[in-house]
């Protein structure tokens, strides 16, 4: 039995990763929601996460406190779900783009914070932000073009690579970022997932406002 500790569904992009992984692969878990920057968060987070960050997965006495580490842990414990692509080459590429997402894209993170309630474009872009948006588009386009016959996701079947890019799909939707046809179709496939729709509905029902993410 797992417990997943997450932040607000409207704002916490890293939390979405851990949650979507478990939901999409139908792995049972209990959810503990600690609203970011709240008194409750400050009081409770240390009970769960040594880093003080969410998401954290509690599995017995073990705490796994990083979204990519949670993905790897679940993939190892549930090999029957094939959380990474089965093909060795595709798996290596899936790990590359997942690490690229995990360790980079700071302009996207800072300029387009996840805010599911929002549907308004940004006032002005920068060359650095445009470059990162173009790189994400390139990743989605090349993956989809190589795996168009295997299914609707980056490597055909849904995988951890899709989990890692799910928050970017929501950011691009919120900020009305223009992408090509192939990328738009990929975004629609992600947005059609029942699990992601459930997350979005829960996010829209939340009432907390974090000013930092509202500008
Ligand atoms: N590398 C971590 C980053 C997690 C992270 O930054 N989480 C944010 C929420 S999205 C957080 O917990 N912020 C709370 C704080 O800064 O006090 C991961 O992948 O899980």
PDB file of C-alpha atoms and ligand atoms in Angstrom:
ATOM      1  CA  UNK A   1       0.000   0.000   0.000  1.00  0.00           C
ATOM      2  CA  UNK A   2       1.405   3.364  -1.038  1.00  0.00           C
ATOM      3  CA  UNK A   3       0.763   6.872   0.225  1.00  0.00           C
ATOM      4  CA  UNK A   4       1.491   9.739  -2.148  1.00  0.00           C
ATOM      5  CA  UNK A   5       1.971  13.163  -0.596  1.00  0.00           C
ATOM      6  CA  UNK A   6       1.212  15.958  -3.045  1.00  0.00           C
ATOM      7  CA  UNK A   7       0.714  19.739  -3.157  1.00  0.00           C
ATOM      8  CA  UNK A   8      -2.170  21.697  -4.704  1.00  0.00           C
ATOM      9  CA  UNK A   9      -3.449  20.081  -7.877  1.00  0.00           C
ATOM     10  CA  UNK A  10      -3.799  23.483  -9.551  1.00  0.00           C
ATOM     11  CA  UNK A  11      -0.156  24.443  -9.062  1.00  0.00           C
ATOM     12  CA  UNK A  12       2.071  21.485  -8.183  1.00  0.00           C
ATOM     13  CA  UNK A  13       3.533  20.227 -11.443  1.00  0.00           C
ATOM     14  CA  UNK A  14       5.963  17.801  -9.813  1.00  0.00           C
ATOM     15  CA  UNK A  15       3.116  16.295  -7.760  1.00  0.00           C
ATOM     16  CA  UNK A  16       1.149  15.634 -10.933  1.00  0.00           C
ATOM     17  CA  UNK A  17       3.918  13.341 -12.168  1.00  0.00           C
ATOM     18  CA  UNK A  18       3.818  10.941  -9.223  1.00  0.00           C
ATOM     19  CA  UNK A  19       0.030  10.990  -9.139  1.00  0.00           C
ATOM     20  CA  UNK A  20      -0.467  10.447 -12.881  1.00  0.00           C
ATOM     21  CA  UNK A  21       1.971   7.544 -12.896  1.00  0.00           C
ATOM     22  CA  UNK A  22       0.062   5.682 -10.171  1.00  0.00           C
ATOM     23  CA  UNK A  23      -3.401   6.530 -11.517  1.00  0.00           C
ATOM     24  CA  UNK A  24      -2.643   5.755 -15.137  1.00  0.00           C
ATOM     25  CA  UNK A  25      -1.104   2.380 -14.303  1.00  0.00           C
ATOM     26  CA  UNK A  26      -3.979   1.685 -11.905  1.00  0.00           C
ATOM     27  CA  UNK A  27      -1.762   1.254  -8.849  1.00  0.00           C
ATOM     28  CA  UNK A  28      -3.694   1.766  -5.631  1.00  0.00           C
ATOM     29  CA  UNK A  29      -2.545   4.547  -3.294  1.00  0.00           C
ATOM     30  CA  UNK A  30      -3.770   6.856  -0.594  1.00  0.00           C
ATOM     31  CA  UNK A  31      -3.467  10.557  -1.352  1.00  0.00           C
ATOM     32  CA  UNK A  32      -2.333  13.142   1.198  1.00  0.00           C
ATOM     33  CA  UNK A  33      -2.713  16.714  -0.077  1.00  0.00           C
ATOM     34  CA  UNK A  34      -0.718  19.449   1.654  1.00  0.00           C
ATOM     35  CA  UNK A  35      -1.422  22.896   0.127  1.00  0.00           C
ATOM     36  CA  UNK A  36       1.908  24.546  -0.785  1.00  0.00           C
ATOM     37  CA  UNK A  37       3.170  27.428   1.395  1.00  0.00           C
ATOM     38  CA  UNK A  38       0.444  26.767   3.999  1.00  0.00           C
ATOM     39  CA  UNK A  39       0.782  26.264   7.745  1.00  0.00           C
ATOM     40  CA  UNK A  40      -0.368  22.649   7.242  1.00  0.00           C
ATOM     41  CA  UNK A  41       2.428  22.103   4.700  1.00  0.00           C
ATOM     42  CA  UNK A  42       5.073  23.514   7.040  1.00  0.00           C
ATOM     43  CA  UNK A  43       3.784  21.432   9.962  1.00  0.00           C
ATOM     44  CA  UNK A  44       3.322  18.122   8.166  1.00  0.00           C
ATOM     45  CA  UNK A  45       5.861  17.880   5.340  1.00  0.00           C
ATOM     46  CA  UNK A  46       8.789  16.813   7.532  1.00  0.00           C
ATOM     47  CA  UNK A  47       6.780  13.774   8.641  1.00  0.00           C
ATOM     48  CA  UNK A  48       6.923  12.590   5.045  1.00  0.00           C
ATOM     49  CA  UNK A  49       9.720  14.192   3.040  1.00  0.00           C
ATOM     50  CA  UNK A  50      13.374  14.673   4.093  1.00  0.00           C
ATOM     51  CA  UNK A  51      13.763  17.332   1.373  1.00  0.00           C
ATOM     52  CA  UNK A  52      10.625  19.177   2.491  1.00  0.00           C
ATOM     53  CA  UNK A  53       9.280  18.891  -1.065  1.00  0.00           C
ATOM     54  CA  UNK A  54       6.394  17.096  -2.742  1.00  0.00           C
ATOM     55  CA  UNK A  55       5.697  14.641  -4.234  1.00  0.00           C
ATOM     56  CA  UNK A  56       6.846  12.013  -1.787  1.00  0.00           C
ATOM     57  CA  UNK A  57       5.878   8.367  -2.025  1.00  0.00           C
ATOM     58  CA  UNK A  58       5.623   6.453   1.243  1.00  0.00           C
ATOM     59  CA  UNK A  59       6.045   2.701   0.831  1.00  0.00           C
ATOM     60  CA  UNK A  60       6.226   0.986   4.231  1.00  0.00           C
ATOM     61  CA  UNK A  61       9.155   2.598   6.050  1.00  0.00           C
ATOM     62  CA  UNK A  62      10.633   3.934   2.818  1.00  0.00           C
ATOM     63  CA  UNK A  63      10.215   7.514   1.620  1.00  0.00           C
ATOM     64  CA  UNK A  64      10.921   8.303  -2.041  1.00  0.00           C
ATOM     65  CA  UNK A  65      10.996  12.094  -2.325  1.00  0.00           C
ATOM     66  CA  UNK A  66      11.648  12.956  -5.962  1.00  0.00           C
ATOM     67  CA  UNK A  67       9.250  12.564  -8.892  1.00  0.00           C
ATOM     68  CA  UNK A  68      11.685  10.793 -11.233  1.00  0.00           C
ATOM     69  CA  UNK A  69      12.907   8.541  -8.406  1.00  0.00           C
ATOM     70  CA  UNK A  70       9.247   7.677  -7.702  1.00  0.00           C
ATOM     71  CA  UNK A  71       8.811   6.730 -11.374  1.00  0.00           C
ATOM     72  CA  UNK A  72      11.902   4.495 -11.284  1.00  0.00           C
ATOM     73  CA  UNK A  73      10.861   2.871  -7.999  1.00  0.00           C
ATOM     74  CA  UNK A  74       7.358   2.087  -9.260  1.00  0.00           C
ATOM     75  CA  UNK A  75       8.721   0.836 -12.600  1.00  0.00           C
ATOM     76  CA  UNK A  76      11.006  -1.592 -10.737  1.00  0.00           C
ATOM     77  CA  UNK A  77       8.295  -2.799  -8.367  1.00  0.00           C
ATOM     78  CA  UNK A  78       5.635  -3.253 -11.066  1.00  0.00           C
ATOM     79  CA  UNK A  79       7.438  -4.676 -14.118  1.00  0.00           C
ATOM     80  CA  UNK A  80       4.119  -6.062 -15.365  1.00  0.00           C
ATOM     81  CA  UNK A  81       2.974  -2.510 -16.198  1.00  0.00           C
ATOM     82  CA  UNK A  82       5.935  -1.706 -18.491  1.00  0.00           C
ATOM     83  CA  UNK A  83       6.154   1.863 -17.166  1.00  0.00           C
ATOM     84  CA  UNK A  84       9.148   2.424 -19.482  1.00  0.00           C
ATOM     85  CA  UNK A  85       8.932   1.368 -23.165  1.00  0.00           C
ATOM     86  CA  UNK A  86       9.696  -2.326 -23.673  1.00  0.00           C
ATOM     87  CA  UNK A  87      12.045  -1.791 -26.612  1.00  0.00           C
ATOM     88  CA  UNK A  88      15.620  -1.160 -25.403  1.00  0.00           C
ATOM     89  CA  UNK A  89      16.354   1.706 -27.798  1.00  0.00           C
ATOM     90  CA  UNK A  90      13.006   3.395 -27.140  1.00  0.00           C
ATOM     91  CA  UNK A  91      13.606   2.958 -23.399  1.00  0.00           C
ATOM     92  CA  UNK A  92      16.992   4.694 -23.629  1.00  0.00           C
ATOM     93  CA  UNK A  93      15.434   7.589 -25.568  1.00  0.00           C
ATOM     94  CA  UNK A  94      12.519   7.790 -23.115  1.00  0.00           C
ATOM     95  CA  UNK A  95      15.034   8.071 -20.280  1.00  0.00           C
ATOM     96  CA  UNK A  96      16.945  10.785 -22.189  1.00  0.00           C
ATOM     97  CA  UNK A  97      13.924  13.011 -22.713  1.00  0.00           C
ATOM     98  CA  UNK A  98      12.676  12.358 -19.174  1.00  0.00           C
ATOM     99  CA  UNK A  99      16.052  13.398 -17.712  1.00  0.00           C
ATOM    100  CA  UNK A 100      16.177  16.383 -20.067  1.00  0.00           C
ATOM    101  CA  UNK A 101      12.807  17.483 -18.653  1.00  0.00           C
ATOM    102  CA  UNK A 102      13.745  16.732 -15.056  1.00  0.00           C
ATOM    103  CA  UNK A 103      17.035  18.638 -15.165  1.00  0.00           C
ATOM    104  CA  UNK A 104      16.228  21.550 -17.469  1.00  0.00           C
ATOM    105  CA  UNK A 105      13.620  23.754 -19.113  1.00  0.00           C
ATOM    106  CA  UNK A 106      14.051  26.463 -16.488  1.00  0.00           C
ATOM    107  CA  UNK A 107      12.529  29.193 -18.689  1.00  0.00           C
ATOM    108  CA  UNK A 108       9.357  27.155 -19.107  1.00  0.00           C
ATOM    109  CA  UNK A 109       9.262  26.406 -15.390  1.00  0.00           C
ATOM    110  CA  UNK A 110       9.788  30.046 -14.372  1.00  0.00           C
ATOM    111  CA  UNK A 111       7.834  31.894 -17.053  1.00  0.00           C
ATOM    112  CA  UNK A 112       4.942  29.445 -17.422  1.00  0.00           C
ATOM    113  CA  UNK A 113       4.249  28.141 -13.898  1.00  0.00           C
ATOM    114  CA  UNK A 114       1.577  25.465 -13.835  1.00  0.00           C
ATOM    115  CA  UNK A 115      -1.773  27.091 -13.107  1.00  0.00           C
ATOM    116  CA  UNK A 116      -4.574  24.930 -14.467  1.00  0.00           C
ATOM    117  CA  UNK A 117      -7.222  27.622 -13.834  1.00  0.00           C
ATOM    118  CA  UNK A 118      -5.470  29.993 -16.217  1.00  0.00           C
ATOM    119  CA  UNK A 119      -6.246  30.274 -19.942  1.00  0.00           C
ATOM    120  CA  UNK A 120      -4.487  33.438 -21.029  1.00  0.00           C
ATOM    121  CA  UNK A 121      -1.378  33.936 -23.136  1.00  0.00           C
ATOM    122  CA  UNK A 122       1.758  35.577 -21.750  1.00  0.00           C
ATOM    123  CA  UNK A 123       2.275  39.276 -22.538  1.00  0.00           C
ATOM    124  CA  UNK A 124       5.731  38.807 -24.082  1.00  0.00           C
ATOM    125  CA  UNK A 125       8.118  35.936 -24.719  1.00  0.00           C
ATOM    126  CA  UNK A 126      11.932  35.862 -24.726  1.00  0.00           C
ATOM    127  CA  UNK A 127      14.349  34.141 -27.131  1.00  0.00           C
ATOM    128  CA  UNK A 128      15.340  31.765 -24.304  1.00  0.00           C
ATOM    129  CA  UNK A 129      11.727  30.765 -23.624  1.00  0.00           C
ATOM    130  CA  UNK A 130      11.004  30.396 -27.349  1.00  0.00           C
ATOM    131  CA  UNK A 131      14.049  28.120 -27.657  1.00  0.00           C
ATOM    132  CA  UNK A 132      12.787  25.814 -24.901  1.00  0.00           C
ATOM    133  CA  UNK A 133       9.264  25.723 -26.344  1.00  0.00           C
ATOM    134  CA  UNK A 134      10.780  24.801 -29.716  1.00  0.00           C
ATOM    135  CA  UNK A 135      12.829  22.037 -28.089  1.00  0.00           C
ATOM    136  CA  UNK A 136       9.784  20.526 -26.347  1.00  0.00           C
ATOM    137  CA  UNK A 137       7.904  20.701 -29.655  1.00  0.00           C
ATOM    138  CA  UNK A 138      10.791  18.955 -31.404  1.00  0.00           C
ATOM    139  CA  UNK A 139      10.833  16.191 -28.783  1.00  0.00           C
ATOM    140  CA  UNK A 140       7.085  15.591 -29.032  1.00  0.00           C
ATOM    141  CA  UNK A 141       7.120  15.728 -32.847  1.00  0.00           C
ATOM    142  CA  UNK A 142      10.062  13.357 -33.351  1.00  0.00           C
ATOM    143  CA  UNK A 143       8.757  10.864 -30.776  1.00  0.00           C
ATOM    144  CA  UNK A 144       5.274  10.871 -32.276  1.00  0.00           C
ATOM    145  CA  UNK A 145       6.583  10.553 -35.834  1.00  0.00           C
ATOM    146  CA  UNK A 146       8.677   7.519 -34.823  1.00  0.00           C
ATOM    147  CA  UNK A 147       5.902   5.838 -32.848  1.00  0.00           C
ATOM    148  CA  UNK A 148       2.727   6.831 -34.681  1.00  0.00           C
ATOM    149  CA  UNK A 149       1.771   3.197 -35.255  1.00  0.00           C
ATOM    150  CA  UNK A 150       2.238   1.959 -31.688  1.00  0.00           C
ATOM    151  CA  UNK A 151      -0.309   4.225 -29.974  1.00  0.00           C
ATOM    152  CA  UNK A 152      -1.077   7.883 -29.237  1.00  0.00           C
ATOM    153  CA  UNK A 153       1.701   8.663 -26.769  1.00  0.00           C
ATOM    154  CA  UNK A 154       5.368   9.626 -27.068  1.00  0.00           C
ATOM    155  CA  UNK A 155       6.561   6.032 -27.401  1.00  0.00           C
ATOM    156  CA  UNK A 156       3.247   4.560 -28.572  1.00  0.00           C
ATOM    157  CA  UNK A 157       1.861   3.168 -25.327  1.00  0.00           C
ATOM    158  CA  UNK A 158       1.636   5.522 -22.344  1.00  0.00           C
ATOM    159  CA  UNK A 159       4.947   5.550 -20.429  1.00  0.00           C
ATOM    160  CA  UNK A 160       6.936   7.487 -17.844  1.00  0.00           C
ATOM    161  CA  UNK A 161       8.040   9.836 -20.637  1.00  0.00           C
ATOM    162  CA  UNK A 162       4.420  11.022 -20.907  1.00  0.00           C
ATOM    163  CA  UNK A 163       4.229  11.390 -17.134  1.00  0.00           C
ATOM    164  CA  UNK A 164       7.274  13.666 -17.221  1.00  0.00           C
ATOM    165  CA  UNK A 165       5.786  15.915 -19.945  1.00  0.00           C
ATOM    166  CA  UNK A 166       2.193  16.005 -18.595  1.00  0.00           C
ATOM    167  CA  UNK A 167       2.765  19.276 -16.676  1.00  0.00           C
ATOM    168  CA  UNK A 168       4.168  20.869 -19.863  1.00  0.00           C
ATOM    169  CA  UNK A 169       1.013  19.863 -21.747  1.00  0.00           C
ATOM    170  CA  UNK A 170      -1.015  21.691 -19.096  1.00  0.00           C
ATOM    171  CA  UNK A 171       1.309  24.724 -19.148  1.00  0.00           C
ATOM    172  CA  UNK A 172       1.081  25.002 -22.948  1.00  0.00           C
ATOM    173  CA  UNK A 173      -2.716  24.728 -22.682  1.00  0.00           C
ATOM    174  CA  UNK A 174      -2.935  27.408 -19.960  1.00  0.00           C
ATOM    175  CA  UNK A 175      -0.675  29.905 -21.739  1.00  0.00           C
ATOM    176  CA  UNK A 176      -2.135  29.192 -25.215  1.00  0.00           C
ATOM    177  CA  UNK A 177       1.285  28.227 -26.605  1.00  0.00           C
ATOM    178  CA  UNK A 178       1.168  27.571 -30.340  1.00  0.00           C
ATOM    179  CA  UNK A 179       2.588  24.223 -31.481  1.00  0.00           C
ATOM    180  CA  UNK A 180       2.457  22.210 -34.712  1.00  0.00           C
ATOM    181  CA  UNK A 181      -0.280  19.780 -35.705  1.00  0.00           C
ATOM    182  CA  UNK A 182       1.531  16.641 -34.511  1.00  0.00           C
ATOM    183  CA  UNK A 183       2.273  18.224 -31.120  1.00  0.00           C
ATOM    184  CA  UNK A 184      -1.314  19.513 -30.837  1.00  0.00           C
ATOM    185  CA  UNK A 185      -2.618  15.980 -31.458  1.00  0.00           C
ATOM    186  CA  UNK A 186      -0.295  14.663 -28.762  1.00  0.00           C
ATOM    187  CA  UNK A 187      -1.568  17.288 -26.312  1.00  0.00           C
ATOM    188  CA  UNK A 188      -5.145  16.254 -27.090  1.00  0.00           C
ATOM    189  CA  UNK A 189      -4.284  12.577 -26.443  1.00  0.00           C
ATOM    190  CA  UNK A 190      -2.897  13.519 -23.056  1.00  0.00           C
ATOM    191  CA  UNK A 191      -5.822  15.810 -22.213  1.00  0.00           C
ATOM    192  CA  UNK A 192      -8.254  13.013 -23.115  1.00  0.00           C
ATOM    193  CA  UNK A 193      -6.876  10.699 -20.424  1.00  0.00           C
ATOM    194  CA  UNK A 194      -9.516  10.076 -17.761  1.00  0.00           C
ATOM    195  CA  UNK A 195      -6.815  10.286 -15.106  1.00  0.00           C
ATOM    196  CA  UNK A 196      -5.638  13.715 -16.253  1.00  0.00           C
ATOM    197  CA  UNK A 197      -9.221  14.926 -16.539  1.00  0.00           C
ATOM    198  CA  UNK A 198      -9.764  13.827 -12.933  1.00  0.00           C
ATOM    199  CA  UNK A 199      -6.682  15.803 -11.825  1.00  0.00           C
ATOM    200  CA  UNK A 200      -7.886  18.888 -13.747  1.00  0.00           C
ATOM    201  CA  UNK A 201     -11.386  18.666 -12.217  1.00  0.00           C
ATOM    202  CA  UNK A 202      -9.903  18.416  -8.719  1.00  0.00           C
ATOM    203  CA  UNK A 203      -7.580  21.361  -9.490  1.00  0.00           C
ATOM    204  CA  UNK A 204     -10.482  23.527 -10.645  1.00  0.00           C
ATOM    205  CA  UNK A 205     -12.340  22.749  -7.421  1.00  0.00           C
ATOM    206  CA  UNK A 206      -9.467  24.044  -5.268  1.00  0.00           C
ATOM    207  CA  UNK A 207      -9.779  27.506  -3.760  1.00  0.00           C
ATOM    208  CA  UNK A 208      -6.241  28.351  -2.614  1.00  0.00           C
ATOM    209  CA  UNK A 209      -4.542  31.197  -4.480  1.00  0.00           C
ATOM    210  CA  UNK A 210      -0.728  31.376  -4.629  1.00  0.00           C
ATOM    211  CA  UNK A 211       0.093  34.876  -5.876  1.00  0.00           C
ATOM    212  CA  UNK A 212       3.585  33.858  -7.030  1.00  0.00           C
ATOM    213  CA  UNK A 213       2.044  31.614  -9.690  1.00  0.00           C
ATOM    214  CA  UNK A 214      -0.704  34.017 -10.719  1.00  0.00           C
ATOM    215  CA  UNK A 215       1.345  36.773 -12.402  1.00  0.00           C
TER     216      UNK A 215
HETATM  217  N1  LIG B   1      13.016  17.464  -7.900  1.00  0.00           N
HETATM  218  C1  LIG B   1      11.816  17.420  -7.105  1.00  0.00           C
HETATM  219  C2  LIG B   1      11.218  18.803  -7.043  1.00  0.00           C
HETATM  220  C3  LIG B   1       9.972  18.862  -6.192  1.00  0.00           C
HETATM  221  C4  LIG B   1       9.474  20.297  -5.950  1.00  0.00           C
HETATM  222  O1  LIG B   1      10.172  21.302  -6.198  1.00  0.00           O
HETATM  223  N2  LIG B   1       8.248  20.391  -5.387  1.00  0.00           N
HETATM  224  C5  LIG B   1       7.636  21.675  -5.043  1.00  0.00           C
HETATM  225  C6  LIG B   1       6.161  21.696  -5.429  1.00  0.00           C
HETATM  226  S1  LIG B   1       5.824  21.516  -7.128  1.00  0.00           S
HETATM  227  C7  LIG B   1       7.596  21.833  -3.541  1.00  0.00           C
HETATM  228  O2  LIG B   1       7.488  20.864  -2.821  1.00  0.00           O
HETATM  229  N3  LIG B   1       7.675  23.073  -3.034  1.00  0.00           N
HETATM  230  C8  LIG B   1       7.516  23.336  -1.635  1.00  0.00           C
HETATM  231  C9  LIG B   1       8.462  24.366  -1.129  1.00  0.00           C
HETATM  232  O3  LIG B   1       9.305  24.847  -1.902  1.00  0.00           O
HETATM  233  O4  LIG B   1       8.345  24.679   0.063  1.00  0.00           O
HETATM  234  C10 LIG B   1      10.896  16.361  -7.708  1.00  0.00           C
HETATM  235  O5  LIG B   1      11.082  15.990  -8.866  1.00  0.00           O
HETATM  236  O6  LIG B   1      10.024  15.824  -7.023  1.00  0.00           O
END
